[in-house]
Amino acid sequence: MPPTLIAFDLDDTLYKERDFVASGYRAVARALADADDAFYYDEMVHVMINAPVNPFDSLAEYLVNRSIQQSISHDFDIPWMVATYRNHFPDIKADDALAILTNLIAKGYRIGIITDGRAVTQSNKIKALGLDRLIAPENISISEIVGGEKYTPIPFQRMMKLNADIKRFIYVGDNPMKDFHWPNRLGWTTVQLNDDGRNVHSQQVSLPSDDYSPRHHISALNELFPLLSTLS
């Protein structure tokens, strides 16, 4: 195989995004419980997990009710909750992804990440997962930093420009609505990691055109190895 770079999506590809969501809820509840013992950690986590619509709306209602019951005042509003959620350092694991990426690097593949999201949030995820120890900083693309989401060609063209010696580019993602359109158009090989039933975004969607469809499917990241052996 010619010199190859394999770029990965982050959320629901290298770890499960719902684990970040749960970690964020715990971080918000912990901060509130530490600030005032009138707010019960377990109750607040339960409120957010079981919120009918918006978890922070439900949590705000809980805080109001507890404040009335305890005759206290508080200044924890929804923007504070959202900021705490987005900026916390998450308790998440990469499962087998680290071993697979290490193996790919040992086999001579260059590795990258292309992910949409806020700089602090996505950087914290990458550090928590230990991915920053494997991947060169210039090959980590976060949309807020590079100035373009995956709906645009910007992050993919940037990766190609920074790795001009690479002949083949592969992108592995999970969301067909935004992960594969531009890499397909730019001549990348695209691979969808199929939902195991725990993904945040459904893969059962009507796609605008064939450009949005991945060219290959895998059910687990370790299935990359036999797939790569079939590519010439």
PDB file of C-alpha atoms in Angstrom, residues 16-206:
ATOM      1  CA  LYS A  16     -18.664   6.468  23.037  1.00  0.00           C
ATOM      2  CA  GLU A  17     -20.061  10.002  23.161  1.00  0.00           C
ATOM      3  CA  ARG A  18     -22.706   9.020  25.705  1.00  0.00           C
ATOM      4  CA  ASP A  19     -19.815   8.414  28.139  1.00  0.00           C
ATOM      5  CA  PHE A  20     -18.813  12.068  27.759  1.00  0.00           C
ATOM      6  CA  VAL A  21     -22.426  13.147  28.331  1.00  0.00           C
ATOM      7  CA  ALA A  22     -22.618  11.129  31.553  1.00  0.00           C
ATOM      8  CA  SER A  23     -19.239  12.502  32.661  1.00  0.00           C
ATOM      9  CA  GLY A  24     -20.465  16.052  32.034  1.00  0.00           C
ATOM     10  CA  TYR A  25     -23.619  15.500  34.085  1.00  0.00           C
ATOM     11  CA  ARG A  26     -21.502  14.189  36.956  1.00  0.00           C
ATOM     12  CA  ALA A  27     -19.192  17.203  36.733  1.00  0.00           C
ATOM     13  CA  VAL A  28     -22.109  19.662  36.942  1.00  0.00           C
ATOM     14  CA  ALA A  29     -23.716  17.773  39.832  1.00  0.00           C
ATOM     15  CA  ARG A  30     -20.408  17.536  41.685  1.00  0.00           C
ATOM     16  CA  ALA A  31     -19.758  21.267  41.388  1.00  0.00           C
ATOM     17  CA  LEU A  32     -23.239  22.086  42.693  1.00  0.00           C
ATOM     18  CA  ALA A  33     -23.047  19.588  45.560  1.00  0.00           C
ATOM     19  CA  ASP A  34     -19.637  20.959  46.559  1.00  0.00           C
ATOM     20  CA  ALA A  35     -21.026  24.508  46.501  1.00  0.00           C
ATOM     21  CA  ASP A  36     -24.040  23.774  48.729  1.00  0.00           C
ATOM     22  CA  ASP A  37     -24.941  20.563  50.550  1.00  0.00           C
ATOM     23  CA  ALA A  38     -28.623  21.383  50.021  1.00  0.00           C
ATOM     24  CA  PHE A  39     -28.147  20.056  46.502  1.00  0.00           C
ATOM     25  CA  TYR A  40     -27.807  16.275  46.424  1.00  0.00           C
ATOM     26  CA  TYR A  41     -25.353  14.832  43.920  1.00  0.00           C
ATOM     27  CA  ASP A  42     -27.208  11.589  43.190  1.00  0.00           C
ATOM     28  CA  GLU A  43     -30.545  13.377  42.811  1.00  0.00           C
ATOM     29  CA  MET A  44     -29.080  15.889  40.357  1.00  0.00           C
ATOM     30  CA  VAL A  45     -27.465  13.200  38.194  1.00  0.00           C
ATOM     31  CA  HIS A  46     -30.787  11.336  38.169  1.00  0.00           C
ATOM     32  CA  VAL A  47     -32.653  14.513  37.157  1.00  0.00           C
ATOM     33  CA  MET A  48     -30.360  15.159  34.192  1.00  0.00           C
ATOM     34  CA  ILE A  49     -30.264  11.569  32.957  1.00  0.00           C
ATOM     35  CA  ASN A  50     -34.034  11.295  33.090  1.00  0.00           C
ATOM     36  CA  ALA A  51     -34.882  14.773  31.786  1.00  0.00           C
ATOM     37  CA  PRO A  52     -37.800  14.635  29.318  1.00  0.00           C
ATOM     38  CA  VAL A  53     -36.233  17.267  27.044  1.00  0.00           C
ATOM     39  CA  ASN A  54     -33.326  19.466  28.157  1.00  0.00           C
ATOM     40  CA  PRO A  55     -31.280  18.162  31.115  1.00  0.00           C
ATOM     41  CA  PHE A  56     -30.263  21.624  32.268  1.00  0.00           C
ATOM     42  CA  ASP A  57     -33.826  22.939  32.204  1.00  0.00           C
ATOM     43  CA  SER A  58     -34.782  20.050  34.465  1.00  0.00           C
ATOM     44  CA  LEU A  59     -31.789  20.650  36.718  1.00  0.00           C
ATOM     45  CA  ALA A  60     -32.629  24.364  36.986  1.00  0.00           C
ATOM     46  CA  GLU A  61     -36.133  23.424  38.105  1.00  0.00           C
ATOM     47  CA  TYR A  62     -34.653  21.063  40.704  1.00  0.00           C
ATOM     48  CA  LEU A  63     -32.423  23.847  42.052  1.00  0.00           C
ATOM     49  CA  VAL A  64     -35.366  26.215  42.364  1.00  0.00           C
ATOM     50  CA  ASN A  65     -37.412  23.638  44.256  1.00  0.00           C
ATOM     51  CA  ARG A  66     -34.556  22.750  46.620  1.00  0.00           C
ATOM     52  CA  SER A  67     -33.817  26.425  47.221  1.00  0.00           C
ATOM     53  CA  ILE A  68     -37.440  27.046  48.198  1.00  0.00           C
ATOM     54  CA  GLN A  69     -37.506  23.988  50.444  1.00  0.00           C
ATOM     55  CA  GLN A  70     -34.251  24.953  52.171  1.00  0.00           C
ATOM     56  CA  SER A  71     -34.864  28.725  52.180  1.00  0.00           C
ATOM     57  CA  ILE A  72     -31.611  29.418  50.374  1.00  0.00           C
ATOM     58  CA  SER A  73     -30.621  31.368  47.270  1.00  0.00           C
ATOM     59  CA  HIS A  74     -28.295  30.349  44.449  1.00  0.00           C
ATOM     60  CA  ASP A  75     -26.826  31.892  41.303  1.00  0.00           C
ATOM     61  CA  PHE A  76     -26.202  28.768  39.243  1.00  0.00           C
ATOM     62  CA  ASP A  77     -27.975  29.473  35.969  1.00  0.00           C
ATOM     63  CA  ILE A  78     -28.200  27.399  32.801  1.00  0.00           C
ATOM     64  CA  PRO A  79     -25.269  29.163  31.036  1.00  0.00           C
ATOM     65  CA  TRP A  80     -23.092  28.209  34.032  1.00  0.00           C
ATOM     66  CA  MET A  81     -24.274  24.586  33.783  1.00  0.00           C
ATOM     67  CA  VAL A  82     -23.546  24.455  30.060  1.00  0.00           C
ATOM     68  CA  ALA A  83     -20.083  25.987  30.502  1.00  0.00           C
ATOM     69  CA  THR A  84     -19.245  23.547  33.296  1.00  0.00           C
ATOM     70  CA  TYR A  85     -20.401  20.645  31.136  1.00  0.00           C
ATOM     71  CA  ARG A  86     -18.451  21.742  28.066  1.00  0.00           C
ATOM     72  CA  ASN A  87     -15.235  22.662  29.855  1.00  0.00           C
ATOM     73  CA  HIS A  88     -14.861  19.796  32.334  1.00  0.00           C
ATOM     74  CA  PHE A  89     -12.043  17.276  31.948  1.00  0.00           C
ATOM     75  CA  PRO A  90     -13.969  14.119  31.134  1.00  0.00           C
ATOM     76  CA  ASP A  91     -13.839  10.662  32.656  1.00  0.00           C
ATOM     77  CA  ILE A  92     -13.872   8.652  29.422  1.00  0.00           C
ATOM     78  CA  LYS A  93     -11.981   5.661  28.032  1.00  0.00           C
ATOM     79  CA  ALA A  94     -10.875   4.766  24.514  1.00  0.00           C
ATOM     80  CA  ASP A  95     -11.595   1.046  25.029  1.00  0.00           C
ATOM     81  CA  ASP A  96      -9.484  -0.793  22.433  1.00  0.00           C
ATOM     82  CA  ALA A  97      -8.871   2.240  20.223  1.00  0.00           C
ATOM     83  CA  LEU A  98      -5.462   3.090  21.714  1.00  0.00           C
ATOM     84  CA  ALA A  99      -4.102  -0.402  21.062  1.00  0.00           C
ATOM     85  CA  ILE A 100      -5.467  -0.369  17.505  1.00  0.00           C
ATOM     86  CA  LEU A 101      -3.978   3.041  16.712  1.00  0.00           C
ATOM     87  CA  THR A 102      -0.646   1.992  18.229  1.00  0.00           C
ATOM     88  CA  ASN A 103      -0.684  -1.105  16.033  1.00  0.00           C
ATOM     89  CA  LEU A 104      -1.477   0.962  12.931  1.00  0.00           C
ATOM     90  CA  ILE A 105       1.420   3.304  13.688  1.00  0.00           C
ATOM     91  CA  ALA A 106       3.734   0.317  14.153  1.00  0.00           C
ATOM     92  CA  LYS A 107       2.669  -0.927  10.717  1.00  0.00           C
ATOM     93  CA  GLY A 108       3.714   2.378   9.163  1.00  0.00           C
ATOM     94  CA  TYR A 109       0.394   4.223   8.908  1.00  0.00           C
ATOM     95  CA  ARG A 110       0.202   7.902   9.799  1.00  0.00           C
ATOM     96  CA  ILE A 111      -2.726   8.723  12.104  1.00  0.00           C
ATOM     97  CA  GLY A 112      -4.915  11.817  12.425  1.00  0.00           C
ATOM     98  CA  ILE A 113      -8.144  13.060  13.966  1.00  0.00           C
ATOM     99  CA  ILE A 114     -10.755  15.234  12.263  1.00  0.00           C
ATOM    100  CA  THR A 115     -13.532  16.236  14.644  1.00  0.00           C
ATOM    101  CA  ASP A 116     -16.166  18.940  14.893  1.00  0.00           C
ATOM    102  CA  GLY A 117     -16.609  20.833  18.131  1.00  0.00           C
ATOM    103  CA  ARG A 118     -15.253  23.416  20.512  1.00  0.00           C
ATOM    104  CA  ALA A 119     -11.525  23.669  21.079  1.00  0.00           C
ATOM    105  CA  VAL A 120     -11.569  23.153  24.852  1.00  0.00           C
ATOM    106  CA  THR A 121     -14.166  20.379  24.841  1.00  0.00           C
ATOM    107  CA  GLN A 122     -12.574  18.305  22.078  1.00  0.00           C
ATOM    108  CA  SER A 123      -9.013  18.922  23.305  1.00  0.00           C
ATOM    109  CA  ASN A 124      -9.970  17.716  26.779  1.00  0.00           C
ATOM    110  CA  LYS A 125     -11.498  14.555  25.292  1.00  0.00           C
ATOM    111  CA  ILE A 126      -8.369  13.866  23.243  1.00  0.00           C
ATOM    112  CA  LYS A 127      -6.123  14.323  26.293  1.00  0.00           C
ATOM    113  CA  ALA A 128      -8.382  12.232  28.541  1.00  0.00           C
ATOM    114  CA  LEU A 129      -8.281   9.389  26.010  1.00  0.00           C
ATOM    115  CA  GLY A 130      -4.487   9.613  25.684  1.00  0.00           C
ATOM    116  CA  LEU A 131      -4.699  10.255  21.949  1.00  0.00           C
ATOM    117  CA  ASP A 132      -2.448  13.311  22.166  1.00  0.00           C
ATOM    118  CA  ARG A 133       0.428  10.955  23.036  1.00  0.00           C
ATOM    119  CA  LEU A 134       0.019   9.070  19.753  1.00  0.00           C
ATOM    120  CA  ILE A 135      -0.916  11.717  17.208  1.00  0.00           C
ATOM    121  CA  ALA A 136       1.145  14.683  16.049  1.00  0.00           C
ATOM    122  CA  PRO A 137      -0.524  17.993  17.030  1.00  0.00           C
ATOM    123  CA  GLU A 138      -0.691  19.179  13.425  1.00  0.00           C
ATOM    124  CA  ASN A 139      -2.705  16.078  12.515  1.00  0.00           C
ATOM    125  CA  ILE A 140      -5.384  16.800  15.110  1.00  0.00           C
ATOM    126  CA  SER A 141      -8.096  18.887  13.457  1.00  0.00           C
ATOM    127  CA  ILE A 142     -10.793  20.483  15.642  1.00  0.00           C
ATOM    128  CA  SER A 143     -13.319  22.553  13.712  1.00  0.00           C
ATOM    129  CA  GLU A 144     -13.264  25.582  16.014  1.00  0.00           C
ATOM    130  CA  ILE A 145      -9.479  25.729  15.682  1.00  0.00           C
ATOM    131  CA  VAL A 146      -9.098  25.103  11.940  1.00  0.00           C
ATOM    132  CA  GLY A 147     -12.086  27.250  10.979  1.00  0.00           C
ATOM    133  CA  GLY A 148     -14.227  24.677   9.221  1.00  0.00           C
ATOM    134  CA  GLU A 149     -16.537  21.796  10.103  1.00  0.00           C
ATOM    135  CA  LYS A 150     -16.777  18.499   8.260  1.00  0.00           C
ATOM    136  CA  TYR A 151     -19.685  19.944   6.264  1.00  0.00           C
ATOM    137  CA  THR A 152     -16.936  21.847   4.432  1.00  0.00           C
ATOM    138  CA  PRO A 153     -13.772  20.665   2.657  1.00  0.00           C
ATOM    139  CA  ILE A 154     -11.560  22.739   4.986  1.00  0.00           C
ATOM    140  CA  PRO A 155     -10.403  20.112   7.530  1.00  0.00           C
ATOM    141  CA  PHE A 156      -9.793  17.478   4.858  1.00  0.00           C
ATOM    142  CA  GLN A 157      -7.902  19.815   2.532  1.00  0.00           C
ATOM    143  CA  ARG A 158      -5.858  21.016   5.493  1.00  0.00           C
ATOM    144  CA  MET A 159      -4.905  17.429   6.390  1.00  0.00           C
ATOM    145  CA  MET A 160      -3.852  16.786   2.794  1.00  0.00           C
ATOM    146  CA  LYS A 161      -1.779  19.976   2.626  1.00  0.00           C
ATOM    147  CA  LEU A 162       0.025  19.192   5.886  1.00  0.00           C
ATOM    148  CA  ASN A 163       0.792  15.659   4.701  1.00  0.00           C
ATOM    149  CA  ALA A 164       1.763  16.321   1.109  1.00  0.00           C
ATOM    150  CA  ASP A 165       3.989  13.214   1.014  1.00  0.00           C
ATOM    151  CA  ILE A 166       0.983  10.941   1.647  1.00  0.00           C
ATOM    152  CA  LYS A 167      -0.537   9.207  -1.378  1.00  0.00           C
ATOM    153  CA  ARG A 168      -3.670   7.679   0.167  1.00  0.00           C
ATOM    154  CA  PHE A 169      -6.030   9.191   2.730  1.00  0.00           C
ATOM    155  CA  ILE A 170      -8.628   7.197   4.659  1.00  0.00           C
ATOM    156  CA  TYR A 171     -11.348   8.610   6.890  1.00  0.00           C
ATOM    157  CA  VAL A 172     -13.109   6.522   9.534  1.00  0.00           C
ATOM    158  CA  GLY A 173     -16.298   7.964  11.024  1.00  0.00           C
ATOM    159  CA  ASP A 174     -19.787   7.121  12.194  1.00  0.00           C
ATOM    160  CA  ASN A 175     -22.148   9.854  10.991  1.00  0.00           C
ATOM    161  CA  PRO A 176     -23.083   9.555   7.297  1.00  0.00           C
ATOM    162  CA  MET A 177     -24.774  12.948   7.286  1.00  0.00           C
ATOM    163  CA  LYS A 178     -21.476  14.765   7.689  1.00  0.00           C
ATOM    164  CA  ASP A 179     -18.486  12.418   7.814  1.00  0.00           C
ATOM    165  CA  PHE A 180     -18.047  11.149   4.270  1.00  0.00           C
ATOM    166  CA  HIS A 181     -19.319  13.737   1.777  1.00  0.00           C
ATOM    167  CA  TRP A 182     -16.165  15.794   1.442  1.00  0.00           C
ATOM    168  CA  PRO A 183     -13.565  13.033   1.806  1.00  0.00           C
ATOM    169  CA  ASN A 184     -15.409  11.109  -0.918  1.00  0.00           C
ATOM    170  CA  ARG A 185     -15.296  14.145  -3.191  1.00  0.00           C
ATOM    171  CA  LEU A 186     -11.599  14.654  -2.455  1.00  0.00           C
ATOM    172  CA  GLY A 187     -10.695  11.083  -3.345  1.00  0.00           C
ATOM    173  CA  TRP A 188     -10.321   9.641   0.136  1.00  0.00           C
ATOM    174  CA  THR A 189     -11.277   6.089   1.050  1.00  0.00           C
ATOM    175  CA  THR A 190     -14.188   6.330   3.502  1.00  0.00           C
ATOM    176  CA  VAL A 191     -15.090   3.808   6.196  1.00  0.00           C
ATOM    177  CA  GLN A 192     -18.145   3.838   8.456  1.00  0.00           C
ATOM    178  CA  LEU A 193     -17.933   2.287  11.907  1.00  0.00           C
ATOM    179  CA  ASN A 194     -21.406   0.842  12.286  1.00  0.00           C
ATOM    180  CA  ASP A 195     -23.531   1.763  15.292  1.00  0.00           C
ATOM    181  CA  ASP A 196     -23.508  -0.921  17.973  1.00  0.00           C
ATOM    182  CA  GLY A 197     -26.732   0.452  19.430  1.00  0.00           C
ATOM    183  CA  ARG A 198     -25.059   2.998  21.701  1.00  0.00           C
ATOM    184  CA  ASN A 199     -24.381   5.893  19.319  1.00  0.00           C
ATOM    185  CA  VAL A 200     -25.815   9.353  19.927  1.00  0.00           C
ATOM    186  CA  HIS A 201     -26.651   9.979  16.245  1.00  0.00           C
ATOM    187  CA  SER A 202     -28.628   7.488  14.188  1.00  0.00           C
ATOM    188  CA  GLN A 203     -27.114   6.059  11.019  1.00  0.00           C
ATOM    189  CA  GLN A 204     -30.573   5.292   9.649  1.00  0.00           C
ATOM    190  CA  VAL A 205     -30.971   8.502   7.696  1.00  0.00           C
ATOM    191  CA  SER A 206     -31.928   9.481   4.154  1.00  0.00           C
TER     192      SER A 206
END
